[in-house]
Tab-separated table of C-alpha atoms in Angstrom:
chain	number	residue	atom	x	y	z
A	1	MET	CA	-15.896	2.224	15.876
A	2	SER	CA	-15.885	5.777	14.511
A	3	SER	CA	-15.064	6.544	10.914
A	4	ILE	CA	-11.816	8.298	11.800
A	5	GLN	CA	-10.718	5.277	13.805
A	6	GLN	CA	-11.484	3.001	10.871
A	7	GLN	CA	-9.539	5.183	8.464
A	8	MET	CA	-6.606	5.439	10.872
A	9	ARG	CA	-6.562	1.694	11.333
A	10	LYS	CA	-6.707	1.027	7.596
A	11	GLY	CA	-3.909	3.467	6.932
A	12	THR	CA	-1.643	2.131	9.629
A	13	THR	CA	-2.144	-1.623	9.268
A	14	THR	CA	0.779	-1.960	6.880
A	15	VAL	CA	3.246	-0.172	9.110
A	16	VAL	CA	2.200	-2.013	12.262
A	17	ILE	CA	2.545	-5.391	10.527
A	18	LEU	CA	6.013	-4.473	9.278
A	19	LYS	CA	7.009	-3.144	12.709
A	20	LEU	CA	5.780	-6.257	14.466
A	21	LEU	CA	7.716	-8.582	12.170
A	22	ALA	CA	10.828	-6.413	12.465
A	23	ASP	CA	10.630	-6.343	16.263
A	24	GLU	CA	9.925	-10.037	16.667
A	25	GLY	CA	12.732	-10.947	14.295
A	26	VAL	CA	11.288	-14.386	13.615
A	27	PRO	CA	8.901	-15.616	10.938
A	28	MET	CA	5.265	-15.461	12.055
A	29	HIS	CA	2.078	-16.881	10.594
A	30	GLY	CA	-1.072	-14.831	10.054
A	31	TYR	CA	-2.800	-16.071	13.169
A	32	GLN	CA	0.172	-15.078	15.361
A	33	ILE	CA	0.439	-11.672	13.701
A	34	ILE	CA	-3.223	-10.908	14.335
A	35	ARG	CA	-3.121	-12.047	17.974
A	36	GLN	CA	0.069	-10.072	18.658
A	37	LEU	CA	-1.338	-6.906	17.113
A	38	GLU	CA	-4.515	-7.216	19.154
A	39	ALA	CA	-2.531	-7.809	22.338
A	40	GLN	CA	-0.015	-5.006	21.729
A	41	SER	CA	-2.699	-2.475	20.848
A	42	GLY	CA	-4.885	-3.326	23.824
A	43	GLY	CA	-7.670	-4.326	21.436
A	44	TYR	CA	-7.513	-1.159	19.292
A	45	PHE	CA	-6.397	-3.279	16.349
A	46	SER	CA	-9.301	-5.683	16.450
A	47	PHE	CA	-9.499	-7.011	12.900
A	48	LYS	CA	-11.915	-9.004	10.885
A	49	GLU	CA	-9.166	-11.580	10.804
A	50	GLY	CA	-9.645	-12.766	7.249
A	51	LEU	CA	-9.064	-9.261	5.909
A	52	VAL	CA	-5.485	-9.266	7.184
A	53	TYR	CA	-4.511	-11.900	4.628
A	54	PRO	CA	-5.075	-9.784	1.518
A	55	ARG	CA	-2.827	-7.179	3.188
A	56	LEU	CA	-0.132	-9.758	3.950
A	57	HIS	CA	-0.310	-11.068	0.391
A	58	GLN	CA	-0.035	-7.534	-0.956
A	59	LEU	CA	3.060	-6.886	1.156
A	60	GLU	CA	4.553	-10.123	-0.118
A	61	ARG	CA	3.732	-9.145	-3.668
A	62	GLU	CA	5.536	-5.836	-3.151
A	63	GLY	CA	8.584	-7.749	-1.930
A	64	LEU	CA	8.357	-6.343	1.607
A	65	LEU	CA	7.662	-9.778	3.090
A	66	SER	CA	8.636	-13.264	2.031
A	67	SER	CA	6.832	-16.433	2.990
A	68	GLU	CA	7.273	-20.154	3.265
A	69	TRP	CA	5.258	-23.105	4.509
A	70	GLU	CA	6.197	-24.631	7.849
A	71	GLY	CA	5.342	-28.142	8.990
A	72	LYS	CA	5.491	-31.541	7.418
A	73	PRO	CA	2.834	-32.828	5.007
A	74	GLY	CA	0.099	-34.589	6.969
A	75	THR	CA	0.542	-32.313	9.983
A	76	ARG	CA	-0.969	-28.864	10.450
A	77	ARG	CA	0.989	-26.655	8.054
A	78	ARG	CA	1.253	-22.894	8.332
A	79	LYS	CA	2.462	-20.212	6.017
A	80	VAL	CA	4.904	-17.961	7.816
A	81	TYR	CA	6.017	-14.475	6.841
A	82	ARG	CA	9.348	-12.792	7.397
A	83	MET	CA	10.694	-9.340	6.679
A	84	THR	CA	12.848	-8.715	3.639
A	85	GLN	CA	15.515	-6.071	3.286
A	86	ASP	CA	13.091	-4.020	1.204
A	87	GLY	CA	10.561	-4.393	4.015
A	88	LEU	CA	13.023	-2.958	6.532
A	89	CYS	CA	13.749	0.007	4.269
A	90	ARG	CA	10.035	0.614	3.750
A	91	LEU	CA	9.438	0.413	7.498
A	92	ALA	CA	12.112	3.045	8.125
A	93	GLU	CA	10.473	5.331	5.555
A	94	GLU	CA	6.992	4.754	6.961
A	95	LEU	CA	8.129	5.450	10.532
A	96	ASP	CA	9.865	8.617	9.433
A	97	GLN	CA	6.723	9.805	7.652
A	98	TRP	CA	4.620	8.859	10.655
A	99	ARG	CA	6.811	10.888	13.025
A	100	ARG	CA	6.546	13.942	10.807
A	101	LEU	CA	2.795	13.530	10.324
A	102	SER	CA	2.024	12.976	13.995
A	103	SER	CA	4.277	15.855	15.046
A	104	THR	CA	2.580	18.193	12.564
A	105	LEU	CA	-0.913	17.042	13.531
A	106	ASN	CA	-0.137	17.340	17.235
A	107	GLN	CA	1.056	20.876	16.664
A	108	MET	CA	-1.972	21.805	14.558
A	109	LEU	CA	-4.432	20.274	17.008
A	110	GLY	CA	-2.649	21.608	20.043
A	111	VAL	CA	-2.449	18.145	21.554
A	112	GLU	CA	1.108	18.474	22.853
A	113	GLN	CA	0.372	21.817	24.497
A	114	GLU	CA	-2.725	20.361	26.181
A	115	GLN	CA	-0.730	17.390	27.456
A	116	ALA	CA	2.092	19.662	28.641
A	117	GLY	CA	-0.442	21.994	30.303
B	1	MET	CA	-21.805	-28.292	6.728
B	2	SER	CA	-20.003	-26.400	9.494
B	3	HIS	CA	-19.699	-22.629	9.676
B	4	ILE	CA	-16.071	-23.047	8.636
B	5	GLU	CA	-16.788	-25.022	5.486
B	6	ARG	CA	-19.513	-22.582	4.517
B	7	LEU	CA	-17.156	-19.664	5.036
B	8	LEU	CA	-14.373	-21.304	3.014
B	9	GLU	CA	-16.837	-22.008	0.243
B	10	GLN	CA	-17.929	-18.346	0.205
B	11	ILE	CA	-14.301	-17.284	-0.127
B	12	GLN	CA	-13.474	-19.791	-2.848
B	13	VAL	CA	-16.467	-18.776	-4.958
B	14	GLU	CA	-14.913	-15.320	-5.312
B	15	LEU	CA	-11.524	-16.665	-6.430
B	16	ASP	CA	-10.612	-17.196	-10.049
B	17	LEU	CA	-6.864	-17.714	-9.810
B	18	ASP	CA	-4.444	-20.297	-11.130
B	19	ARG	CA	-4.858	-23.624	-9.385
B	20	ALA	CA	-1.643	-23.536	-7.312
B	21	THR	CA	-2.264	-20.014	-5.995
B	22	GLU	CA	-5.867	-20.765	-5.161
B	23	GLN	CA	-4.958	-23.963	-3.307
B	24	GLU	CA	-2.302	-22.126	-1.329
B	25	VAL	CA	-4.649	-19.282	-0.415
B	26	MET	CA	-7.374	-21.692	0.685
B	27	ALA	CA	-4.915	-23.805	2.702
B	28	GLU	CA	-3.799	-20.694	4.548
B	29	MET	CA	-7.381	-19.639	5.313
B	30	ARG	CA	-8.211	-23.144	6.522
B	31	ALA	CA	-5.113	-23.300	8.739
B	32	HIS	CA	-6.064	-20.014	10.373
B	33	LEU	CA	-9.641	-21.106	11.039
B	34	GLU	CA	-8.557	-24.475	12.413
B	35	GLU	CA	-6.157	-22.728	14.765
B	36	THR	CA	-8.919	-20.399	15.965
B	37	VAL	CA	-11.271	-23.323	16.539
B	38	ALA	CA	-8.609	-25.278	18.423
B	39	GLU	CA	-7.939	-22.265	20.660
B	40	ALA	CA	-11.655	-21.797	21.382
B	41	ILE	CA	-12.148	-25.468	22.216
B	42	ALA	CA	-9.109	-25.357	24.501
B	43	ALA	CA	-10.753	-22.384	26.224
B	44	GLY	CA	-13.820	-24.511	26.951
B	45	LEU	CA	-16.229	-23.813	24.082
B	46	SER	CA	-18.224	-26.595	22.458
B	47	GLN	CA	-17.208	-27.520	18.930
B	48	ASP	CA	-20.284	-25.848	17.424
B	49	ASP	CA	-19.701	-22.648	19.382
B	50	ALA	CA	-16.011	-22.715	18.482
B	51	PHE	CA	-16.853	-23.014	14.765
B	52	ALA	CA	-19.358	-20.179	15.006
B	53	GLN	CA	-16.959	-17.936	16.912
B	54	ALA	CA	-14.078	-18.609	14.500
B	55	ALA	CA	-16.284	-17.806	11.504
B	56	ALA	CA	-17.554	-14.593	13.110
B	57	ARG	CA	-14.025	-13.411	13.936
B	58	PHE	CA	-12.780	-14.219	10.474
B	59	GLY	CA	-15.269	-11.906	8.783
B	60	PRO	CA	-17.545	-12.026	5.732
B	61	GLY	CA	-16.424	-14.663	3.235
B	62	GLN	CA	-17.521	-12.724	0.181
B	63	GLU	CA	-15.598	-9.590	1.160
B	64	ILE	CA	-12.471	-11.561	2.035
B	65	GLY	CA	-12.657	-13.560	-1.193
B	66	GLN	CA	-13.043	-10.397	-3.250
B	67	ALA	CA	-10.103	-8.742	-1.469
B	68	LEU	CA	-7.905	-11.811	-2.053
B	69	GLN	CA	-8.947	-11.968	-5.703
B	70	ALA	CA	-8.138	-8.277	-6.166
B	71	THR	CA	-4.720	-8.784	-4.566
B	72	HIS	CA	-3.742	-11.760	-6.698
B	73	VAL	CA	-5.497	-11.144	-9.960
B	74	GLY	CA	-2.693	-9.125	-11.534
B	75	TRP	CA	-0.093	-11.817	-10.960
B	76	GLY	CA	-0.804	-13.987	-13.960
B	77	THR	CA	-1.864	-11.519	-16.621
B	78	ALA	CA	-0.151	-13.449	-19.418
B	79	GLU	CA	-1.682	-16.663	-18.169
B	80	ALA	CA	-5.140	-15.095	-18.024
B	81	VAL	CA	-4.787	-13.874	-21.620
B	82	VAL	CA	-3.787	-17.357	-22.773
B	83	ALA	CA	-6.591	-18.927	-20.727
B	84	ALA	CA	-9.121	-16.602	-22.323
B	85	GLY	CA	-7.669	-16.813	-25.829
B	86	LEU	CA	-6.973	-20.517	-26.090
B	87	PRO	CA	-10.604	-21.701	-25.937
B	88	VAL	CA	-11.496	-19.120	-28.569
B	89	LEU	CA	-8.691	-20.296	-30.873
B	90	LEU	CA	-9.657	-23.911	-30.387
B	91	ALA	CA	-13.319	-23.108	-31.015
B	92	LEU	CA	-12.263	-21.431	-34.281
B	93	GLY	CA	-10.282	-24.595	-35.096
B	94	LEU	CA	-13.444	-26.588	-34.618
B	95	ARG	CA	-15.344	-24.232	-36.855
B	96	TRP	CA	-12.797	-24.692	-39.644
B	97	LEU	CA	-13.067	-28.455	-39.262
B	98	LEU	CA	-16.853	-28.373	-39.546
B	99	PHE	CA	-17.506	-25.612	-42.027
B	100	ALA	CA	-16.179	-24.385	-45.321
B	101	PRO	CA	-14.824	-20.801	-45.473
B	102	ASP	CA	-18.151	-19.568	-46.801
B	103	GLY	CA	-19.864	-20.890	-43.676
B	104	THR	CA	-21.592	-23.875	-45.298
B	105	ALA	CA	-21.457	-27.203	-43.474
B	106	ILE	CA	-19.096	-29.655	-45.198
B	107	GLY	CA	-20.729	-32.904	-44.217
B	108	TRP	CA	-20.836	-32.586	-40.451
B	109	GLU	CA	-21.743	-36.264	-40.005
B	110	GLN	CA	-18.372	-37.203	-41.524
B	111	VAL	CA	-16.513	-34.588	-39.514
B	112	LEU	CA	-17.906	-35.941	-36.258
B	113	ALA	CA	-16.329	-39.299	-37.145
B	114	ARG	CA	-12.858	-37.736	-37.449
B	115	PRO	CA	-10.599	-38.283	-34.381
B	116	ALA	CA	-8.946	-34.904	-35.037
B	117	PHE	CA	-12.269	-33.190	-34.450
B	118	TRP	CA	-12.721	-34.752	-31.042
B	119	VAL	CA	-9.100	-34.104	-30.062
B	120	VAL	CA	-9.574	-30.400	-30.748
B	121	ALA	CA	-13.052	-30.393	-29.181
B	122	LEU	CA	-11.878	-31.984	-25.952
B	123	SER	CA	-8.726	-29.846	-25.829
B	124	ALA	CA	-10.878	-26.720	-26.080
B	125	LEU	CA	-12.602	-27.715	-22.879
B	126	LEU	CA	-10.027	-29.677	-20.922
B	127	ILE	CA	-6.831	-27.652	-21.353
B	128	PRO	CA	-8.213	-24.393	-19.939
B	129	LEU	CA	-10.144	-26.337	-17.337
B	130	PHE	CA	-7.205	-28.245	-15.882
B	131	LYS	CA	-4.203	-26.180	-16.852
B	132	PHE	CA	-5.389	-22.679	-16.103
B	133	HIS	CA	-8.327	-23.234	-13.791
B	134	ARG	CA	-10.267	-20.746	-15.862
B	135	TRP	CA	-13.363	-22.875	-16.212
B	136	ARG	CA	-15.633	-19.935	-16.882
B	137	TYR	CA	-13.800	-19.085	-20.102
B	138	ALA	CA	-13.572	-22.716	-21.138
B	139	LEU	CA	-17.232	-23.454	-20.532
B	140	ALA	CA	-18.392	-20.203	-22.105
B	141	SER	CA	-16.478	-20.738	-25.342
B	142	TRP	CA	-17.382	-24.416	-25.366
B	143	GLY	CA	-21.053	-23.649	-24.902
B	144	PHE	CA	-20.993	-20.865	-27.484
B	145	PHE	CA	-19.327	-23.123	-30.042
B	146	TRP	CA	-21.849	-25.915	-29.623
B	147	LEU	CA	-24.816	-23.559	-29.632
B	148	MET	CA	-23.662	-22.035	-32.911
B	149	THR	CA	-22.871	-25.459	-34.335
B	150	LEU	CA	-26.308	-26.836	-33.512
B	151	LEU	CA	-28.099	-23.740	-34.764
B	152	THR	CA	-26.197	-23.826	-38.029
B	153	THR	CA	-26.746	-27.547	-38.459
B	154	TRP	CA	-30.492	-27.293	-37.849
B	155	TRP	CA	-30.923	-24.072	-39.810
B	156	PRO	CA	-28.284	-24.013	-42.576
B	157	ALA	CA	-29.535	-20.594	-43.584
B	158	LEU	CA	-27.693	-19.245	-40.526
B	159	ARG	CA	-24.092	-18.662	-41.592
B	160	TRP	CA	-21.433	-17.777	-39.064
């Protein structure tokens, strides 16, 4: 994977996690989140899976996600994450910034003109 | 030891968090790996191959452990200060029980027979160890105290 791809992926992991949880509308555990992101991105978001957890914990720490444990003691228990109100607000801000950034970059790089042509 | 246990051990070595947080983090990592293994076995892999594949997909244990530690380390700043300071305070308490203010030993054989000495000595080790899960601080201060105590007892000319 090229350096620019790595940087793009790092910079966008937060917003894609928030978007996924907002779209799904149900609490999801880390394993589900990773599989969904891989599936939705056609493999572009192919993570070292363990490195997603520090990001999830950071988002929880910032109050953008909340978590709870699912499952009874003695069975397989999973920690699930759900969006908070602050998370929804942050997602809206991030999407807005992303639209402006991508629009500006597309203009600067002439990508839209090429596609239109 | 399976690939999974080795990986979990590599992660845990990097963690120095309060006990509850560390247990929760490790339980979450284990749940993820078990799920990955179960999926691989359901897809037809042998157990050994499933373990190996799950570990490879999960990533390097040291890097993950360090990232988790960096994420959580700021959460219990006050606790970390207490965990670091308490063994030092208790070690000073031990010093005052064993030595006069000028640093001379005040009959250490008698002091060792005092229950109060052992209560403080054990507290210096056990409280940080079990309450805060900061065993490095506890063992370091404990070891330092005993090293200084032995040196001063054997060579009274050393005053501390």
